[in-house]
Protein backbone atom coordinates (compact mmCIF):
# COMPACT_ATOMS: atom_id res chain seq x y z
CA UNK A 1 0.00 0.00 0.00
CA UNK A 2 1.26 3.47 -0.82
CA UNK A 3 2.83 5.02 2.26
CA UNK A 4 1.86 8.65 1.79
CA UNK A 5 1.16 10.83 4.81
CA UNK A 6 0.99 14.51 5.48
CA UNK A 7 4.42 16.13 5.62
CA UNK A 8 4.88 19.81 6.09
CA UNK A 9 7.58 22.38 5.53
CA UNK A 10 7.44 25.30 7.93
CA UNK A 11 8.69 28.75 7.02
CA UNK A 12 7.94 30.38 10.36
CA UNK A 13 4.61 29.46 12.03
CA UNK A 14 1.99 28.87 9.29
CA UNK A 15 -1.36 30.66 9.24
CA UNK A 16 -4.07 28.92 11.31
CA UNK A 17 -6.12 28.10 8.22
CA UNK A 18 -3.15 26.21 6.79
CA UNK A 19 -2.90 24.08 9.90
CA UNK A 20 -6.58 23.17 9.57
CA UNK A 21 -5.73 21.34 6.36
CA UNK A 22 -3.45 18.94 8.22
CA UNK A 23 -4.60 15.82 10.01
CA UNK A 24 -4.61 15.91 13.81
CA UNK A 25 -1.90 13.27 13.91
CA UNK A 26 0.35 15.32 11.66
CA UNK A 27 -0.05 18.58 13.58
CA UNK A 28 0.83 16.82 16.84
CA UNK A 29 4.13 15.53 15.50
CA UNK A 30 7.27 17.47 16.35
CA UNK A 31 9.52 18.78 13.61
CA UNK A 32 11.77 15.98 12.34
CA UNK A 33 15.35 16.72 13.37
CA UNK A 34 16.68 13.80 11.33
CA UNK A 35 13.97 12.95 8.77
CA UNK A 36 14.06 9.73 6.76
CA UNK A 37 12.20 8.70 3.64
CA UNK A 38 11.34 10.49 0.41
CA UNK A 39 9.14 13.58 0.19
CA UNK A 40 7.62 14.85 -3.06
CA UNK A 41 6.29 18.35 -3.71
CA UNK A 42 4.24 19.11 -6.81
CA UNK A 43 3.84 22.39 -8.66
CA UNK A 44 2.17 25.61 -7.55
CA UNK A 45 -0.82 24.90 -5.34
CA UNK A 46 0.68 21.55 -4.26
CA UNK A 47 -2.65 19.80 -4.87
CA UNK A 48 -2.75 18.83 -8.53
CA UNK A 49 -4.60 15.67 -9.60
CA UNK A 50 -1.32 14.30 -11.01
CA UNK A 51 0.42 14.14 -7.60
CA UNK A 52 -1.21 10.97 -6.28
CA UNK A 53 -0.63 8.89 -9.45
CA UNK A 54 2.93 10.25 -9.69
CA UNK A 55 3.59 9.01 -6.15
CA UNK A 56 2.01 5.68 -7.09
CA UNK A 57 4.38 5.45 -10.06
CA UNK A 58 7.35 6.18 -7.78
CA UNK A 59 6.30 3.37 -5.46
CA UNK A 60 5.86 0.96 -8.36
CA UNK A 61 9.33 1.92 -9.60
CA UNK A 62 10.82 0.83 -6.26
CA UNK A 63 10.77 3.80 -3.89
CA UNK A 64 9.54 3.24 -0.35
CA UNK A 65 8.62 5.45 2.64
CA UNK A 66 6.98 8.10 0.44
CA UNK A 67 5.52 11.33 1.78
CA UNK A 68 3.68 14.16 0.05
CA UNK A 69 4.44 17.79 0.82
CA UNK A 70 1.23 19.82 0.88
CA UNK A 71 2.02 22.85 3.03
CA UNK A 72 3.97 26.01 2.11
CA UNK A 73 1.35 26.89 -0.51
CA UNK A 74 -0.63 30.12 -0.41
CA UNK A 75 -3.56 28.07 -1.73
CA UNK A 76 -3.97 26.65 1.78
CA UNK A 77 -5.19 29.97 3.15
CA UNK A 78 -6.38 32.13 0.25
CA UNK A 79 -8.03 29.51 -1.96
CA UNK A 80 -7.50 28.93 -5.70
CA UNK A 81 -5.73 32.27 -6.17
CA UNK A 82 -2.96 30.91 -3.98
CA UNK A 83 -1.61 28.95 -6.93
CA UNK A 84 -0.72 32.21 -8.65
CA UNK A 85 0.84 33.55 -5.44
CA UNK A 86 2.98 30.42 -5.36
CA UNK A 87 4.07 31.11 -8.93
CA UNK A 88 5.00 34.68 -8.01
CA UNK A 89 6.98 33.50 -5.00
CA UNK A 90 8.77 30.99 -7.18
CA UNK A 91 9.94 33.73 -9.50
CA UNK A 92 10.72 36.41 -6.94
CA UNK A 93 12.04 34.82 -3.73
CA UNK A 94 12.09 31.03 -3.43
CA UNK A 95 14.37 30.50 -6.42
CA UNK A 96 17.13 32.23 -4.48
CA UNK A 97 18.83 30.91 -1.36
CA UNK A 98 16.75 31.70 1.75
CA UNK A 99 18.83 31.67 4.92
CA UNK A 100 16.48 33.69 7.13
CA UNK A 101 13.80 30.98 7.52
CA UNK A 102 13.58 27.57 9.09
CA UNK A 103 12.51 25.01 6.48
CA UNK A 104 11.85 22.06 8.76
CA UNK A 105 9.70 19.00 8.14
CA UNK A 106 7.07 17.34 10.31
CA UNK A 107 6.00 13.73 10.06
CA UNK A 108 9.13 12.05 8.65
CA UNK A 109 10.54 10.47 11.80
CA UNK A 110 9.85 6.94 10.58
CA UNK A 111 11.95 4.41 8.70
CA UNK A 112 13.84 4.56 5.47
CA UNK A 113 17.47 4.09 4.51
CA UNK A 114 17.65 7.44 2.71
CA UNK A 115 16.52 11.03 3.04
CA UNK A 116 15.43 12.22 -0.40
CA UNK A 117 13.65 15.35 -1.58
CA UNK A 118 11.88 15.56 -4.95
CA UNK A 119 10.25 18.70 -6.27
CA UNK A 120 8.50 19.60 -9.50
CA UNK A 121 8.44 23.25 -10.65
CA UNK A 122 7.43 25.35 -7.60
CA UNK A 123 7.88 22.25 -5.48
CA UNK A 124 11.50 21.98 -6.61
CA UNK A 125 12.20 25.26 -4.84
CA UNK A 126 10.63 23.98 -1.62
CA UNK A 127 12.76 20.86 -1.94
CA UNK A 128 15.88 22.96 -2.52
CA UNK A 129 15.21 25.27 0.43
CA UNK A 130 14.50 22.30 2.70
CA UNK A 131 17.65 20.47 1.61
CA UNK A 132 19.67 23.62 2.18
CA UNK A 133 18.28 24.00 5.69
CA UNK A 134 18.96 20.43 6.78
CA UNK A 135 22.42 20.51 5.22
CA UNK A 136 23.14 23.70 7.19
CA UNK A 137 22.51 21.84 10.46
CA UNK A 138 24.66 18.90 9.41
CA UNK A 139 21.98 16.40 8.35
CA UNK A 140 22.88 14.50 5.17
CA UNK A 141 20.54 14.46 2.19
CA UNK A 142 20.98 11.45 -0.09
CA UNK A 143 19.27 12.87 -3.16
CA UNK A 144 17.80 16.24 -4.11
CA UNK A 145 15.80 15.93 -7.33
CA UNK A 146 14.81 19.15 -9.10
CA UNK A 147 12.30 18.66 -11.94
CA UNK A 148 11.48 21.57 -14.25
CA UNK A 149 13.10 23.88 -11.74
CA UNK A 150 13.50 27.67 -12.14
CA UNK A 151 16.17 27.72 -9.41
CA UNK A 152 18.76 30.51 -9.56
CA UNK A 153 22.20 29.46 -10.80
CA UNK A 154 24.07 30.62 -7.67
CA UNK A 155 21.70 28.71 -5.39
CA UNK A 156 21.98 25.62 -7.60
CA UNK A 157 25.77 25.70 -7.50
CA UNK A 158 25.75 26.17 -3.72
CA UNK A 159 23.60 23.05 -3.36
CA UNK A 160 25.83 21.07 -5.72
CA UNK A 161 28.91 22.02 -3.69
CA UNK A 162 27.36 21.27 -0.30
CA UNK A 163 29.07 18.24 1.23
CA UNK A 164 25.91 17.28 3.12
CA UNK A 165 23.94 16.89 -0.12
CA UNK A 166 25.30 13.74 -1.67
CA UNK A 167 23.63 14.04 -5.07
CA UNK A 168 21.73 16.81 -6.83
CA UNK A 169 19.70 15.50 -9.76
CA UNK A 170 18.50 18.10 -12.28
CA UNK A 171 15.76 17.00 -14.67
CA UNK A 172 15.03 19.71 -17.21
CA UNK A 173 12.15 19.19 -19.63
CA UNK A 174 13.69 20.87 -22.67
CA UNK A 175 12.92 17.84 -24.85
CA UNK A 176 9.23 18.59 -24.25
CA UNK A 177 9.60 22.27 -25.11
CA UNK A 178 9.79 23.59 -21.54
CA UNK A 179 11.43 27.05 -21.41
CA UNK A 180 12.18 26.58 -17.69
CA UNK A 181 15.56 25.16 -16.72
CA UNK A 182 17.70 25.04 -13.61
CA UNK A 183 20.04 28.02 -13.46
CA UNK A 184 17.97 30.35 -15.67
CA UNK A 185 18.05 34.09 -15.16
CA UNK A 186 15.18 36.20 -13.87
CA UNK A 187 14.84 37.86 -17.28
CA UNK A 188 14.55 34.47 -18.99
CA UNK A 189 11.83 33.56 -16.51
CA UNK A 190 9.87 36.71 -17.33
CA UNK A 191 10.17 36.04 -21.07
CA UNK A 192 8.93 32.49 -20.57
CA UNK A 193 5.64 33.58 -18.97
CA UNK A 194 3.44 33.70 -22.11
CA UNK A 195 4.87 30.36 -23.24
CA UNK A 196 4.03 28.83 -19.87
CA UNK A 197 0.45 30.11 -20.02
CA UNK A 198 -0.04 28.39 -23.38
CA UNK A 199 1.66 25.18 -22.23
CA UNK A 200 -0.49 25.04 -19.10
CA UNK A 201 -3.61 25.22 -21.27
CA UNK A 202 -2.35 22.39 -23.49
CA UNK A 203 -0.81 20.24 -20.75
CA UNK A 204 2.55 20.15 -22.49
CA UNK A 205 6.05 21.59 -22.10
CA UNK A 206 6.64 22.60 -18.50
CA UNK A 207 3.41 20.81 -17.54
CA UNK A 208 4.26 17.55 -19.31
CA UNK A 209 4.21 15.54 -16.07
CA UNK A 210 1.37 17.58 -14.55
CA UNK A 211 -1.12 16.94 -17.34
CA UNK A 212 -4.07 14.57 -17.19
CA UNK A 213 -3.92 13.15 -20.70
CA UNK A 214 -4.34 9.89 -22.55
CA UNK A 215 -0.70 8.95 -22.07
CA UNK A 216 -0.27 10.43 -18.59
CA UNK A 217 0.34 7.04 -16.97
CA UNK A 218 3.24 6.41 -19.35
CA UNK A 219 4.63 9.87 -18.62
CA UNK A 220 4.51 9.33 -14.86
CA UNK A 221 6.12 5.89 -15.12
CA UNK A 222 8.90 7.30 -17.30
CA UNK A 223 9.67 10.00 -14.76
CA UNK A 224 9.54 7.52 -11.88
CA UNK A 225 11.91 5.21 -13.71
CA UNK A 226 14.35 8.06 -14.28
CA UNK A 227 14.25 8.92 -10.57
CA UNK A 228 14.82 5.28 -9.61
CA UNK A 229 17.87 4.98 -11.87
CA UNK A 230 19.43 7.93 -10.03
CA UNK A 231 19.61 5.74 -6.90
CA UNK A 232 16.56 6.76 -4.86
CA UNK A 233 15.04 3.91 -2.86
mmCIF file of N, CA, C and O in Angstrom, residues 107-173:
data_model
loop_
_atom_site.group_PDB
_atom_site.id
_atom_site.type_symbol
_atom_site.label_atom_id
_atom_site.label_comp_id
_atom_site.label_asym_id
_atom_site.label_seq_id
_atom_site.Cartn_x
_atom_site.Cartn_y
_atom_site.Cartn_z
ATOM 1 N N UNK A 107 6.601 14.977 10.504
ATOM 2 C CA UNK A 107 6.002 13.731 10.058
ATOM 3 C C UNK A 107 6.895 12.789 9.290
ATOM 4 O O UNK A 107 6.407 11.884 8.623
ATOM 5 N N UNK A 108 8.217 12.966 9.342
ATOM 6 C CA UNK A 108 9.130 12.050 8.651
ATOM 7 C C UNK A 108 10.144 11.472 9.633
ATOM 8 O O UNK A 108 11.334 11.406 9.365
ATOM 9 N N UNK A 109 9.674 11.058 10.782
ATOM 10 C CA UNK A 109 10.545 10.471 11.802
ATOM 11 C C UNK A 109 10.575 8.943 11.718
ATOM 12 O O UNK A 109 11.130 8.290 12.588
ATOM 13 N N UNK A 110 9.955 8.384 10.695
ATOM 14 C CA UNK A 110 9.854 6.937 10.583
ATOM 15 C C UNK A 110 11.083 6.301 9.968
ATOM 16 O O UNK A 110 12.198 6.790 10.063
ATOM 17 N N UNK A 111 10.851 5.168 9.265
ATOM 18 C CA UNK A 111 11.952 4.405 8.703
ATOM 19 C C UNK A 111 12.421 4.952 7.372
ATOM 20 O O UNK A 111 12.024 6.014 6.920
ATOM 21 N N UNK A 112 13.283 4.155 6.753
ATOM 22 C CA UNK A 112 13.844 4.559 5.475
ATOM 23 C C UNK A 112 15.355 4.623 5.542
ATOM 24 O O UNK A 112 15.912 5.170 6.488
ATOM 25 N N UNK A 113 16.011 4.065 4.535
ATOM 26 C CA UNK A 113 17.473 4.090 4.505
ATOM 27 C C UNK A 113 18.002 5.437 4.048
ATOM 28 O O UNK A 113 19.151 5.777 4.311
ATOM 29 N N UNK A 114 17.187 6.191 3.312
ATOM 30 C CA UNK A 114 17.647 7.437 2.711
ATOM 31 C C UNK A 114 16.776 8.606 3.152
ATOM 32 O O UNK A 114 15.669 8.426 3.661
ATOM 33 N N UNK A 115 17.303 9.805 2.912
ATOM 34 C CA UNK A 115 16.519 11.026 3.040
ATOM 35 C C UNK A 115 16.594 11.708 1.691
ATOM 36 O O UNK A 115 17.646 12.217 1.287
ATOM 37 N N UNK A 116 15.490 11.688 0.956
ATOM 38 C CA UNK A 116 15.430 12.218 -0.400
ATOM 39 C C UNK A 116 14.357 13.289 -0.519
ATOM 40 O O UNK A 116 13.295 13.176 0.096
ATOM 41 N N UNK A 117 14.624 14.296 -1.322
ATOM 42 C CA UNK A 117 13.651 15.354 -1.578
ATOM 43 C C UNK A 117 13.473 15.499 -3.078
ATOM 44 O O UNK A 117 14.459 15.653 -3.818
ATOM 45 N N UNK A 118 12.219 15.430 -3.531
ATOM 46 C CA UNK A 118 11.883 15.556 -4.947
ATOM 47 C C UNK A 118 10.910 16.715 -5.102
ATOM 48 O O UNK A 118 9.918 16.796 -4.371
ATOM 49 N N UNK A 119 11.172 17.592 -6.035
ATOM 50 C CA UNK A 119 10.254 18.700 -6.270
ATOM 51 C C UNK A 119 10.070 18.976 -7.744
ATOM 52 O O UNK A 119 11.022 18.888 -8.532
ATOM 53 N N UNK A 120 8.842 19.295 -8.113
ATOM 54 C CA UNK A 120 8.497 19.599 -9.497
ATOM 55 C C UNK A 120 8.096 21.071 -9.575
ATOM 56 O O UNK A 120 7.199 21.511 -8.860
ATOM 57 N N UNK A 121 8.777 21.853 -10.423
ATOM 58 C CA UNK A 121 8.441 23.249 -10.651
ATOM 59 C C UNK A 121 8.526 24.045 -9.341
ATOM 60 O O UNK A 121 9.590 24.097 -8.728
ATOM 61 N N UNK A 122 7.432 24.637 -8.894
ATOM 62 C CA UNK A 122 7.425 25.350 -7.604
ATOM 63 C C UNK A 122 7.897 24.437 -6.480
ATOM 64 O O UNK A 122 8.670 24.845 -5.612
ATOM 65 N N UNK A 123 7.475 23.190 -6.516
ATOM 66 C CA UNK A 123 7.878 22.254 -5.484
ATOM 67 C C UNK A 123 9.371 22.007 -5.449
ATOM 68 O O UNK A 123 9.931 21.668 -4.398
ATOM 69 N N UNK A 124 10.048 22.171 -6.591
ATOM 70 C CA UNK A 124 11.501 21.977 -6.608
ATOM 71 C C UNK A 124 12.206 23.019 -5.752
ATOM 72 O O UNK A 124 13.259 22.746 -5.166
ATOM 73 N N UNK A 125 11.605 24.195 -5.654
ATOM 74 C CA UNK A 125 12.204 25.255 -4.839
ATOM 75 C C UNK A 125 11.998 24.968 -3.360
ATOM 76 O O UNK A 125 12.871 25.255 -2.532
ATOM 77 N N UNK A 126 10.843 24.393 -3.005
ATOM 78 C CA UNK A 126 10.629 23.982 -1.620
ATOM 79 C C UNK A 126 11.605 22.866 -1.256
ATOM 80 O O UNK A 126 12.162 22.850 -0.156
ATOM 81 N N UNK A 127 11.807 21.939 -2.183
ATOM 82 C CA UNK A 127 12.763 20.856 -1.941
ATOM 83 C C UNK A 127 14.174 21.413 -1.762
ATOM 84 O O UNK A 127 14.919 20.986 -0.871
ATOM 85 N N UNK A 128 14.543 22.380 -2.594
ATOM 86 C CA UNK A 128 15.880 22.965 -2.519
ATOM 87 C C UNK A 128 16.086 23.717 -1.208
ATOM 88 O O UNK A 128 17.136 23.585 -0.560
ATOM 89 N N UNK A 129 15.094 24.512 -0.819
ATOM 90 C CA UNK A 129 15.213 25.268 0.428
ATOM 91 C C UNK A 129 15.293 24.321 1.631
ATOM 92 O O UNK A 129 16.054 24.551 2.576
ATOM 93 N N UNK A 130 14.501 23.258 1.594
ATOM 94 C CA UNK A 130 14.500 22.300 2.698
ATOM 95 C C UNK A 130 15.827 21.562 2.782
ATOM 96 O O UNK A 130 16.383 21.374 3.865
ATOM 97 N N UNK A 131 16.346 21.140 1.636
ATOM 98 C CA UNK A 131 17.646 20.472 1.612
ATOM 99 C C UNK A 131 18.735 21.399 2.145
ATOM 100 O O UNK A 131 19.606 20.985 2.925
ATOM 101 N N UNK A 132 18.671 22.654 1.744
ATOM 102 C CA UNK A 132 19.674 23.621 2.182
ATOM 103 C C UNK A 132 19.626 23.814 3.697
ATOM 104 O O UNK A 132 20.668 23.914 4.363
ATOM 105 N N UNK A 133 18.413 23.828 4.251
ATOM 106 C CA UNK A 133 18.275 23.995 5.695
ATOM 107 C C UNK A 133 18.856 22.806 6.446
ATOM 108 O O UNK A 133 19.662 22.972 7.369
ATOM 109 N N UNK A 134 18.462 21.597 6.056
ATOM 110 C CA UNK A 134 18.956 20.428 6.781
ATOM 111 C C UNK A 134 20.462 20.246 6.598
ATOM 112 O O UNK A 134 21.160 19.811 7.521
ATOM 113 N N UNK A 135 20.969 20.579 5.420
ATOM 114 C CA UNK A 135 22.422 20.513 5.218
ATOM 115 C C UNK A 135 23.138 21.508 6.120
ATOM 116 O O UNK A 135 24.226 21.229 6.632
ATOM 117 N N UNK A 136 22.505 22.671 6.365
ATOM 118 C CA UNK A 136 23.140 23.701 7.190
ATOM 119 C C UNK A 136 23.260 23.285 8.648
ATOM 120 O O UNK A 136 24.094 23.827 9.383
ATOM 121 N N UNK A 137 22.421 22.316 9.087
ATOM 122 C CA UNK A 137 22.514 21.839 10.464
ATOM 123 C C UNK A 137 23.208 20.478 10.542
ATOM 124 O O UNK A 137 23.149 19.789 11.556
ATOM 125 N N UNK A 138 23.835 20.083 9.415
ATOM 126 C CA UNK A 138 24.662 18.899 9.414
ATOM 127 C C UNK A 138 23.967 17.585 9.122
ATOM 128 O O UNK A 138 24.564 16.520 9.289
ATOM 129 N N UNK A 139 22.709 17.636 8.662
ATOM 130 C CA UNK A 139 21.980 16.399 8.346
ATOM 131 C C UNK A 139 22.162 16.086 6.871
ATOM 132 O O UNK A 139 21.920 16.924 6.010
ATOM 133 N N UNK A 140 22.599 14.873 6.554
ATOM 134 C CA UNK A 140 22.880 14.503 5.174
ATOM 135 C C UNK A 140 21.606 14.238 4.374
ATOM 136 O O UNK A 140 20.679 13.594 4.866
ATOM 137 N N UNK A 141 21.601 14.719 3.147
ATOM 138 C CA UNK A 141 20.536 14.457 2.188
ATOM 139 C C UNK A 141 21.119 13.522 1.133
ATOM 140 O O UNK A 141 22.177 13.807 0.553
ATOM 141 N N UNK A 142 20.459 12.394 0.893
ATOM 142 C CA UNK A 142 20.985 11.450 -0.090
ATOM 143 C C UNK A 142 20.768 11.932 -1.516
ATOM 144 O O UNK A 142 21.687 11.875 -2.339
ATOM 145 N N UNK A 143 19.567 12.388 -1.811
ATOM 146 C CA UNK A 143 19.270 12.873 -3.164
ATOM 147 C C UNK A 143 18.350 14.092 -3.092
ATOM 148 O O UNK A 143 17.373 14.087 -2.351
ATOM 149 N N UNK A 144 18.671 15.088 -3.892
ATOM 150 C CA UNK A 144 17.802 16.241 -4.109
ATOM 151 C C UNK A 144 17.478 16.251 -5.594
ATOM 152 O O UNK A 144 18.378 16.421 -6.425
ATOM 153 N N UNK A 145 16.210 16.027 -5.932
ATOM 154 C CA UNK A 145 15.801 15.930 -7.328
ATOM 155 C C UNK A 145 14.978 17.159 -7.698
ATOM 156 O O UNK A 145 13.914 17.412 -7.116
ATOM 157 N N UNK A 146 15.456 17.913 -8.669
ATOM 158 C CA UNK A 146 14.812 19.148 -9.104
ATOM 159 C C UNK A 146 14.275 18.946 -10.518
ATOM 160 O O UNK A 146 15.041 18.814 -11.474
ATOM 161 N N UNK A 147 12.953 18.930 -10.660
ATOM 162 C CA UNK A 147 12.298 18.664 -11.943
ATOM 163 C C UNK A 147 11.670 19.951 -12.462
ATOM 164 O O UNK A 147 10.866 20.578 -11.778
ATOM 165 N N UNK A 148 12.039 20.346 -13.678
ATOM 166 C CA UNK A 148 11.480 21.574 -14.251
ATOM 167 C C UNK A 148 11.664 22.751 -13.319
ATOM 168 O O UNK A 148 10.734 23.526 -13.093
ATOM 169 N N UNK A 149 12.860 22.913 -12.816
ATOM 170 C CA UNK A 149 13.102 23.882 -11.742
ATOM 171 C C UNK A 149 13.610 25.228 -12.255
ATOM 172 O O UNK A 149 14.579 25.274 -13.018
ATOM 173 N N UNK A 150 13.012 26.337 -11.783
ATOM 174 C CA UNK A 150 13.500 27.668 -12.139
ATOM 175 C C UNK A 150 14.535 28.199 -11.147
ATOM 176 O O UNK A 150 14.705 29.406 -10.995
ATOM 177 N N UNK A 151 15.227 27.321 -10.456
ATOM 178 C CA UNK A 151 16.167 27.719 -9.412
ATOM 179 C C UNK A 151 17.281 28.616 -9.969
ATOM 180 O O UNK A 151 17.736 28.435 -11.108
ATOM 181 N N UNK A 152 17.692 29.583 -9.182
ATOM 182 C CA UNK A 152 18.765 30.506 -9.557
ATOM 183 C C UNK A 152 20.092 29.757 -9.652
ATOM 184 O O UNK A 152 20.352 28.822 -8.886
ATOM 185 N N UNK A 153 20.952 30.176 -10.556
ATOM 186 C CA UNK A 153 22.204 29.461 -10.801
ATOM 187 C C UNK A 153 23.122 29.460 -9.583
ATOM 188 O O UNK A 153 23.774 28.448 -9.280
ATOM 189 N N UNK A 154 23.193 30.573 -8.839
ATOM 190 C CA UNK A 154 24.066 30.616 -7.672
ATOM 191 C C UNK A 154 23.575 29.670 -6.578
ATOM 192 O O UNK A 154 24.383 28.998 -5.915
ATOM 193 N N UNK A 155 22.269 29.617 -6.388
ATOM 194 C CA UNK A 155 21.704 28.709 -5.392
ATOM 195 C C UNK A 155 21.946 27.257 -5.815
ATOM 196 O O UNK A 155 22.318 26.409 -5.010
ATOM 197 N N UNK A 156 21.754 26.974 -7.097
ATOM 198 C CA UNK A 156 21.978 25.620 -7.602
ATOM 199 C C UNK A 156 23.419 25.188 -7.359
ATOM 200 O O UNK A 156 23.670 24.080 -6.866
ATOM 201 N N UNK A 157 24.362 26.050 -7.686
ATOM 202 C CA UNK A 157 25.771 25.704 -7.497
ATOM 203 C C UNK A 157 26.107 25.512 -6.022
ATOM 204 O O UNK A 157 26.904 24.631 -5.671
ATOM 205 N N UNK A 158 25.516 26.318 -5.160
ATOM 206 C CA UNK A 158 25.747 26.168 -3.723
ATOM 207 C C UNK A 158 25.269 24.797 -3.241
ATOM 208 O O UNK A 158 25.930 24.144 -2.425
ATOM 209 N N UNK A 159 24.123 24.362 -3.731
ATOM 210 C CA UNK A 159 23.599 23.051 -3.355
ATOM 211 C C UNK A 159 24.492 21.932 -3.886
ATOM 212 O O UNK A 159 24.755 20.941 -3.192
ATOM 213 N N UNK A 160 24.978 22.094 -5.108
ATOM 214 C CA UNK A 160 25.827 21.074 -5.718
ATOM 215 C C UNK A 160 27.174 20.952 -5.008
ATOM 216 O O UNK A 160 27.776 19.877 -4.991
ATOM 217 N N UNK A 161 27.627 22.037 -4.405
ATOM 218 C CA UNK A 161 28.913 22.019 -3.694
ATOM 219 C C UNK A 161 28.788 21.582 -2.238
ATOM 220 O O UNK A 161 29.792 21.319 -1.581
ATOM 221 N N UNK A 162 27.552 21.541 -1.723
ATOM 222 C CA UNK A 162 27.356 21.273 -0.299
ATOM 223 C C UNK A 162 27.697 19.812 0.017
ATOM 224 O O UNK A 162 27.118 18.887 -0.554
ATOM 225 N N UNK A 163 28.604 19.590 0.935
ATOM 226 C CA UNK A 163 29.071 18.244 1.234
ATOM 227 C C UNK A 163 28.010 17.402 1.928
ATOM 228 O O UNK A 163 28.135 16.177 1.994
ATOM 229 N N UNK A 164 26.978 18.031 2.466
ATOM 230 C CA UNK A 164 25.911 17.277 3.120
ATOM 231 C C UNK A 164 24.799 16.864 2.150
ATOM 232 O O UNK A 164 23.868 16.169 2.548
ATOM 233 N N UNK A 165 24.893 17.312 0.900
ATOM 234 C CA UNK A 165 23.936 16.893 -0.125
ATOM 235 C C UNK A 165 24.700 15.992 -1.082
ATOM 236 O O UNK A 165 25.502 16.455 -1.892
ATOM 237 N N UNK A 166 24.471 14.699 -0.962
ATOM 238 C CA UNK A 166 25.305 13.735 -1.671
ATOM 239 C C UNK A 166 25.104 13.757 -3.180
ATOM 240 O O UNK A 166 26.030 13.513 -3.943
ATOM 241 N N UNK A 167 23.879 14.036 -3.624
ATOM 242 C CA UNK A 167 23.631 14.041 -5.071
ATOM 243 C C UNK A 167 22.493 14.989 -5.406
ATOM 244 O O UNK A 167 21.405 14.877 -4.847
ATOM 245 N N UNK A 168 22.761 15.921 -6.304
ATOM 246 C CA UNK A 168 21.726 16.812 -6.830
ATOM 247 C C UNK A 168 21.396 16.340 -8.247
ATOM 248 O O UNK A 168 22.275 16.278 -9.110
ATOM 249 N N UNK A 169 20.152 15.981 -8.462
ATOM 250 C CA UNK A 169 19.702 15.498 -9.764
ATOM 251 C C UNK A 169 18.836 16.581 -10.408
ATOM 252 O O UNK A 169 17.797 16.959 -9.856
ATOM 253 N N UNK A 170 19.256 17.082 -11.555
ATOM 254 C CA UNK A 170 18.503 18.104 -12.281
ATOM 255 C C UNK A 170 17.826 17.453 -13.477
ATOM 256 O O UNK A 170 18.506 16.850 -14.322
ATOM 257 N N UNK A 171 16.520 17.531 -13.536
ATOM 258 C CA UNK A 171 15.758 16.995 -14.668
ATOM 259 C C UNK A 171 15.051 18.157 -15.351
ATOM 260 O O UNK A 171 13.992 18.624 -14.914
ATOM 261 N N UNK A 172 15.667 18.679 -16.408
ATOM 262 C CA UNK A 172 15.034 19.714 -17.214
ATOM 263 C C UNK A 172 14.123 19.038 -18.244
ATOM 264 O O UNK A 172 14.327 17.876 -18.613
ATOM 265 N N UNK A 173 13.133 19.763 -18.703
ATOM 266 C CA UNK A 173 12.152 19.192 -19.631
ATOM 267 C C UNK A 173 12.257 19.842 -21.011
ATOM 268 O O UNK A 173 11.266 20.013 -21.715
#
